[in-house]
Short mmCIF file of C-alpha atoms and ligand atoms in Angstrom, two decimals:
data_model
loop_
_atom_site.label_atom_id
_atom_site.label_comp_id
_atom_site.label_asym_id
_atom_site.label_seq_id
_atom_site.Cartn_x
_atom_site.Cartn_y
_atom_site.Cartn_z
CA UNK D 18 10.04 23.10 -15.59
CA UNK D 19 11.42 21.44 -12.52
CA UNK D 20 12.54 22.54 -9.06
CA UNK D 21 15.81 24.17 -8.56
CA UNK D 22 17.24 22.08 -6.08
CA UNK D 23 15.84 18.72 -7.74
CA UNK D 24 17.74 20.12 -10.91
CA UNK D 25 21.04 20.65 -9.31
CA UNK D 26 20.12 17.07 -7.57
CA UNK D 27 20.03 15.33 -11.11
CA UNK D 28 23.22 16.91 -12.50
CA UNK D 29 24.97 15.11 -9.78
CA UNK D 30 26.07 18.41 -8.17
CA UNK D 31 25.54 17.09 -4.40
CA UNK D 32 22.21 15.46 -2.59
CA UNK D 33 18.72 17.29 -2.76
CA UNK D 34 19.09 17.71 0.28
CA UNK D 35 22.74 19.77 0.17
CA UNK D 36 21.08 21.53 -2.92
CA UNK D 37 18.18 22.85 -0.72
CA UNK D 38 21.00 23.99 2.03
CA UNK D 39 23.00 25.70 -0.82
CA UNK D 40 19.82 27.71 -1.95
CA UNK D 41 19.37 29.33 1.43
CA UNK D 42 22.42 30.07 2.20
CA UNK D 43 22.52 31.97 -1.28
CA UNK D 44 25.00 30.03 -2.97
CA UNK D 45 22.88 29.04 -6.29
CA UNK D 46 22.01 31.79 -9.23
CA UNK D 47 19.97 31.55 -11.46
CA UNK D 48 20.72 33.16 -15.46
CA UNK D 49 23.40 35.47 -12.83
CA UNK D 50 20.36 35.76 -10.47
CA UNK D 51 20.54 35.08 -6.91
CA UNK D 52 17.84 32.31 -5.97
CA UNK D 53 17.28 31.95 -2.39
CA UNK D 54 13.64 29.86 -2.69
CA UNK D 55 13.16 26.34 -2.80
CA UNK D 56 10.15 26.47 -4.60
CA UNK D 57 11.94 27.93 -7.77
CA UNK D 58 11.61 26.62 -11.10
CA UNK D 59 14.03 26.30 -14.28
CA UNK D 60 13.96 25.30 -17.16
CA UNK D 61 16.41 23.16 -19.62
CA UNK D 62 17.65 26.35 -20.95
CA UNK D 63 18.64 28.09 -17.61
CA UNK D 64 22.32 28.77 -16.70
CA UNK D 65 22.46 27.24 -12.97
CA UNK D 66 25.20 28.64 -11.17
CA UNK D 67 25.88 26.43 -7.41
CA UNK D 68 28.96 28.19 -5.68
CA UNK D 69 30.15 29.44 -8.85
CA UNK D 70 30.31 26.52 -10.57
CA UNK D 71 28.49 26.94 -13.90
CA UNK D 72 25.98 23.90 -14.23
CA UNK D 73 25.51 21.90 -17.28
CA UNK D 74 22.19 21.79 -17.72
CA UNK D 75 22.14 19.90 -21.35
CA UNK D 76 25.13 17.28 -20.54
CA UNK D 77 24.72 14.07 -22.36
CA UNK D 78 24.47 11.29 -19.53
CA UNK D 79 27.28 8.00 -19.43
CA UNK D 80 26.44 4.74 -18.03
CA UNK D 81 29.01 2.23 -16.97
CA UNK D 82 28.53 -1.50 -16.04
CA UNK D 83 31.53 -2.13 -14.18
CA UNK D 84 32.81 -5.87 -12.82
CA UNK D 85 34.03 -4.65 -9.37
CA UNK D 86 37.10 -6.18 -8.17
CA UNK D 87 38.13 -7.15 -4.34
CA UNK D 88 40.09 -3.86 -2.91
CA UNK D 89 38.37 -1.04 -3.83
CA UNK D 90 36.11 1.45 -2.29
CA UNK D 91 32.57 2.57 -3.58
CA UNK D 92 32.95 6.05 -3.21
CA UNK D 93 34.22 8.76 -5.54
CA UNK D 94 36.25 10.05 -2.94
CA UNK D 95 38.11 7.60 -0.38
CA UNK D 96 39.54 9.80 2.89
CA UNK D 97 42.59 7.31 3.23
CA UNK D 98 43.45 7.47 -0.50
CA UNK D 99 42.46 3.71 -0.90
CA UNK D 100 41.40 3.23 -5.06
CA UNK D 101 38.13 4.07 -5.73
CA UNK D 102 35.66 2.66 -8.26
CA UNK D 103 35.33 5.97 -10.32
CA UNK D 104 39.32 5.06 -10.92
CA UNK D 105 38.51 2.43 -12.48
CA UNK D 106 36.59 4.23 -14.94
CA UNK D 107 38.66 5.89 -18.14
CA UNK D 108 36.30 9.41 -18.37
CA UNK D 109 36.67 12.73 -17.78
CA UNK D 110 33.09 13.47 -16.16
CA UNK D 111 31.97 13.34 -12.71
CA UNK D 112 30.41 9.79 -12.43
CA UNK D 113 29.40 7.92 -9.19
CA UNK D 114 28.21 4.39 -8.52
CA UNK D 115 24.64 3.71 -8.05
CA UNK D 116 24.26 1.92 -4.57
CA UNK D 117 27.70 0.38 -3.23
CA UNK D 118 29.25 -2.86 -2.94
CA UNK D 119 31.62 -3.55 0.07
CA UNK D 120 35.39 -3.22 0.08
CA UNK D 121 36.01 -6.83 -0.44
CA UNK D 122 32.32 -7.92 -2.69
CA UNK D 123 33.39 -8.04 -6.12
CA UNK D 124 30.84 -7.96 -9.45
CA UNK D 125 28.25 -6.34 -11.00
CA UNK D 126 28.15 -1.95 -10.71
CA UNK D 127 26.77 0.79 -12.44
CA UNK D 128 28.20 3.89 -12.49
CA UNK D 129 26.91 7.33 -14.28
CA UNK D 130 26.18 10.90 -13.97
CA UNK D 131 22.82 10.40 -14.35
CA UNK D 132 20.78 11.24 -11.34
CA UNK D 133 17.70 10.98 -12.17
CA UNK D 134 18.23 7.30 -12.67
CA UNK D 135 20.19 6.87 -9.04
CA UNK D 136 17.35 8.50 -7.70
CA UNK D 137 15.21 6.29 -9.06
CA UNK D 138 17.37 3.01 -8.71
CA UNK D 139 17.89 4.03 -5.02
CA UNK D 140 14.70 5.20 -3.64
CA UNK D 141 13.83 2.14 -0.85
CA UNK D 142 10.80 1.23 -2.96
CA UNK D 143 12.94 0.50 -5.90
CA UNK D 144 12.05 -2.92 -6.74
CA UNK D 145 15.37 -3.64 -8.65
CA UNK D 146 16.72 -7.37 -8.42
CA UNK D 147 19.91 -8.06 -6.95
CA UNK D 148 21.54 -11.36 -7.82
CA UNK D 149 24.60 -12.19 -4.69
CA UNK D 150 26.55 -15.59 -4.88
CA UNK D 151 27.58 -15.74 -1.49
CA UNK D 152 30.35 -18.59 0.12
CA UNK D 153 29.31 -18.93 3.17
CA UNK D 154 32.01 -21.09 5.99
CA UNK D 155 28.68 -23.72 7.11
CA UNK D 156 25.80 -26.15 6.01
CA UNK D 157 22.11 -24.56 5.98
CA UNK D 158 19.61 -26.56 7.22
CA UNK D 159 16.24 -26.26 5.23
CA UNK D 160 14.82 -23.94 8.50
CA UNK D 161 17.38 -21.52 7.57
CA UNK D 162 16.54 -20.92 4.07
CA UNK D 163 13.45 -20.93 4.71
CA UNK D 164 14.21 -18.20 6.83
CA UNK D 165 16.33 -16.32 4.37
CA UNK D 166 13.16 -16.92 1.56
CA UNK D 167 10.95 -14.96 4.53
CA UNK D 168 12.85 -12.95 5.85
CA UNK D 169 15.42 -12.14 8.80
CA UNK D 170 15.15 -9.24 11.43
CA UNK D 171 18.10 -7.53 10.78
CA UNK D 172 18.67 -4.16 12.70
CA UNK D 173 14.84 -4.06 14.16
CA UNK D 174 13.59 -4.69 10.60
CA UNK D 175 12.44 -8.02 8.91
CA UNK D 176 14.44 -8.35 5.37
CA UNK D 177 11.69 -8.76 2.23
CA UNK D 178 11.19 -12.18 0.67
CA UNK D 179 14.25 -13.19 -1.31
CA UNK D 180 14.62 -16.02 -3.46
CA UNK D 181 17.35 -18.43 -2.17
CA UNK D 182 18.98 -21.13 -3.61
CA UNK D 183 21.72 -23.35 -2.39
CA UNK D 184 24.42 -23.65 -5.76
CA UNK D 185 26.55 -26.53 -3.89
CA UNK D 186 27.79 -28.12 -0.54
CA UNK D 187 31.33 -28.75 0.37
CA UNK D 188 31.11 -30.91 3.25
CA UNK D 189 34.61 -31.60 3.71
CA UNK D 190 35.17 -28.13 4.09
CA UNK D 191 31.94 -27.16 5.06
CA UNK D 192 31.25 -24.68 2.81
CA UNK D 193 27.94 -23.52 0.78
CA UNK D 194 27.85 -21.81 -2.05
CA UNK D 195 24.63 -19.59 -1.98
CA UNK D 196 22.52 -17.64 -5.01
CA UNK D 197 20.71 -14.83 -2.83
CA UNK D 198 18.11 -12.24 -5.12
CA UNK D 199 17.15 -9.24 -3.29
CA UNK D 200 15.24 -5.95 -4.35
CA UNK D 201 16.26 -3.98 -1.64
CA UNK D 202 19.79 -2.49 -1.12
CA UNK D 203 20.56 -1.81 2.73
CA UNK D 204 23.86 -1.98 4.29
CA UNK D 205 25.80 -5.05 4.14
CA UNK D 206 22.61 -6.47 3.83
CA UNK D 207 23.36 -9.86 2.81
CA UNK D 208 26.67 -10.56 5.26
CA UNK D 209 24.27 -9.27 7.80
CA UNK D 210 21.61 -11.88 6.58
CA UNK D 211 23.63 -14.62 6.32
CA UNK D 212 25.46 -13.37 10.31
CA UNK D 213 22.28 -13.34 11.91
CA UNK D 214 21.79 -17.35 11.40
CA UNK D 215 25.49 -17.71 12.55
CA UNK D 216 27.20 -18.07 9.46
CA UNK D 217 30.05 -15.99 7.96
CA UNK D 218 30.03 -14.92 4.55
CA UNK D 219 33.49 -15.87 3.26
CA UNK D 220 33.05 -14.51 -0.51
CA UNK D 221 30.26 -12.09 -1.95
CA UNK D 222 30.08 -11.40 -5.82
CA UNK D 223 27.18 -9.75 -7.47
CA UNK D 224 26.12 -11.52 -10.59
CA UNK D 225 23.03 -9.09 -11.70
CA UNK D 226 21.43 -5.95 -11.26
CA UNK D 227 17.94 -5.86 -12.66
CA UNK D 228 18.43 -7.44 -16.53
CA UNK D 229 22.11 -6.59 -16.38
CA UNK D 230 24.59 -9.38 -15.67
CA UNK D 231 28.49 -9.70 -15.96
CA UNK D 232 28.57 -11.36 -19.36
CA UNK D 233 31.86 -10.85 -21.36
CA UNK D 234 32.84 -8.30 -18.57
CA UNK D 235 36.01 -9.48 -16.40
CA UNK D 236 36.91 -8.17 -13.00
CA UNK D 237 38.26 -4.98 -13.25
CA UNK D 238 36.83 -4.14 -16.78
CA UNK D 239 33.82 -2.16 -17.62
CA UNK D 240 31.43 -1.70 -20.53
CA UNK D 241 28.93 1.26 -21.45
CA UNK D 242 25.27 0.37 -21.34
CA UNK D 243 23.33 0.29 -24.40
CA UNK D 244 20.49 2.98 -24.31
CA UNK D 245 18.20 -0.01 -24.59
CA UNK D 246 19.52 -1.31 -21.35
CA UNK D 247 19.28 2.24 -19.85
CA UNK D 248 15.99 2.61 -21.06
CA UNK D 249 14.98 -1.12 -19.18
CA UNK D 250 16.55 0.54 -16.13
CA UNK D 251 14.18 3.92 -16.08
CA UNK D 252 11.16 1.55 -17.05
CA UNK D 253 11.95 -0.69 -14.01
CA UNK D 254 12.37 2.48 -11.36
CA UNK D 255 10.08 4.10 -12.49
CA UNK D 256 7.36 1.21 -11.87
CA UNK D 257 8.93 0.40 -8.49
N1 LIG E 2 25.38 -7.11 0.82
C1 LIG E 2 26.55 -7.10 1.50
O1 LIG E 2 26.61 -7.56 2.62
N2 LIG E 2 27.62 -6.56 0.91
C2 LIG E 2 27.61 -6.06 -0.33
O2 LIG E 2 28.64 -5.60 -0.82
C3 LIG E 2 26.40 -6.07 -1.04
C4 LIG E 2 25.29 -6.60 -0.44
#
């Protein structure tokens, strides 16, 4: 038995949040009952009913690993019709992205109608590993990644430790390229990193999400996750 509006939550119907709303404004039935507490509790077998859209409440979950390319928005929806990642995706059921990668970042996503798992994946004390290779248009010095290995104050809050590694130096064009690995997942968080010690990231690709990586996946294509690979993913949010 689990709470109503974490229910409707998990089957990707809207935020937990947007469920609670729904509930009190007496938009959500129950087995054709009208529910207007949050405290409620259904189980698996329960017809859920959220402004009379009938729930699926037994839906088998899909799991996509997609290679991002340049040019397309993280969203489901995009207001100015710009492509969105779920386009990229050949499926007939509601699927979002879990976390976002910028308009022009390219690489490693996963996409599902899971939400359990976003939840999980999402939550800030996820502990999920983030693997950037970032071109940046300068040199560091060894002060600055130090800094980046510390951590930088970025909007009135120091960035964890991250584990930094300079791939190569173009000095004629003084360029870097840069292997950033991050756990947490704020916004623009590594052009923002990378900003703060003056430096412009140029190029931003995302190699690897937890144990995932990009292997045999080309930009633009996609791949379903294994249920062992899923089941790696719930073992590592759950013991964030
Ligand atoms: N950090 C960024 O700045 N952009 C991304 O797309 C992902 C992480």
């Amino acid at each position: 038995m689990e709470r109503l509006q974490k229910v409707i939550a998990n089957l990707g119907y809207c935020s937990r949040r947007k469920a609670e709303q729904l509930i009190l404004e007496g938009k959500v039935k129950v087995n054709d009952e009208l529910i207007t507490e949050l405290g409620y509790k259904v189980k698996n077998s329960d017809k859920i009913i959220v402004e009379d859209t009938i729930l699926d409440n037994n839906k088998s979950y899909e799991y996509y690993l997609l290679n991002k390319p340049k040019g397309v928005v993280t969203t489901t929806k995009d207001e100015k019709g710009r492509k969105t990642v779920v386009d990229l995706i050949d499926t007939k059921t509601r699927i979002y992205p879990i976390g976002r990668l910028d308009y022009d970042t390219t690489g490693l996503l996963i996409l599902t109608n899971d939400g359990n798992l976003t939840n999980l994946l999402n939550s800030p004390s996820s502990m999920v590993d983030k693997t950037y290779i970032a071109k940046i248009n300068g040199i560091l010095t060894n002060l600055e990644l130090k800094a980046l290995k510390l951590g930088i104050l970025i909007d009135n809050r120091k960035t964890s430790k991250a584990k930094v590694k300079v791939k190569s130096v173009n000095r004629k064009e003084k360029t870097s390229i840069v292997e950033l690995t991050i756990h947490e997942g704020r916004n623009h968080q590594v052009k923002k990193m990378f900003e703060k010690l003056g430096y412009e990231v140029i190029k931003l690709k995302r190699e690897k999400y937890a144990n995932l990586t990009l292997l045999g996946v080309k930009t633009g294509d996609y791949r379903k996750l294994t249920t062992k690979e899923v089941k790696i993913l719930y073992n590592i949010g759950k013991n964030s």
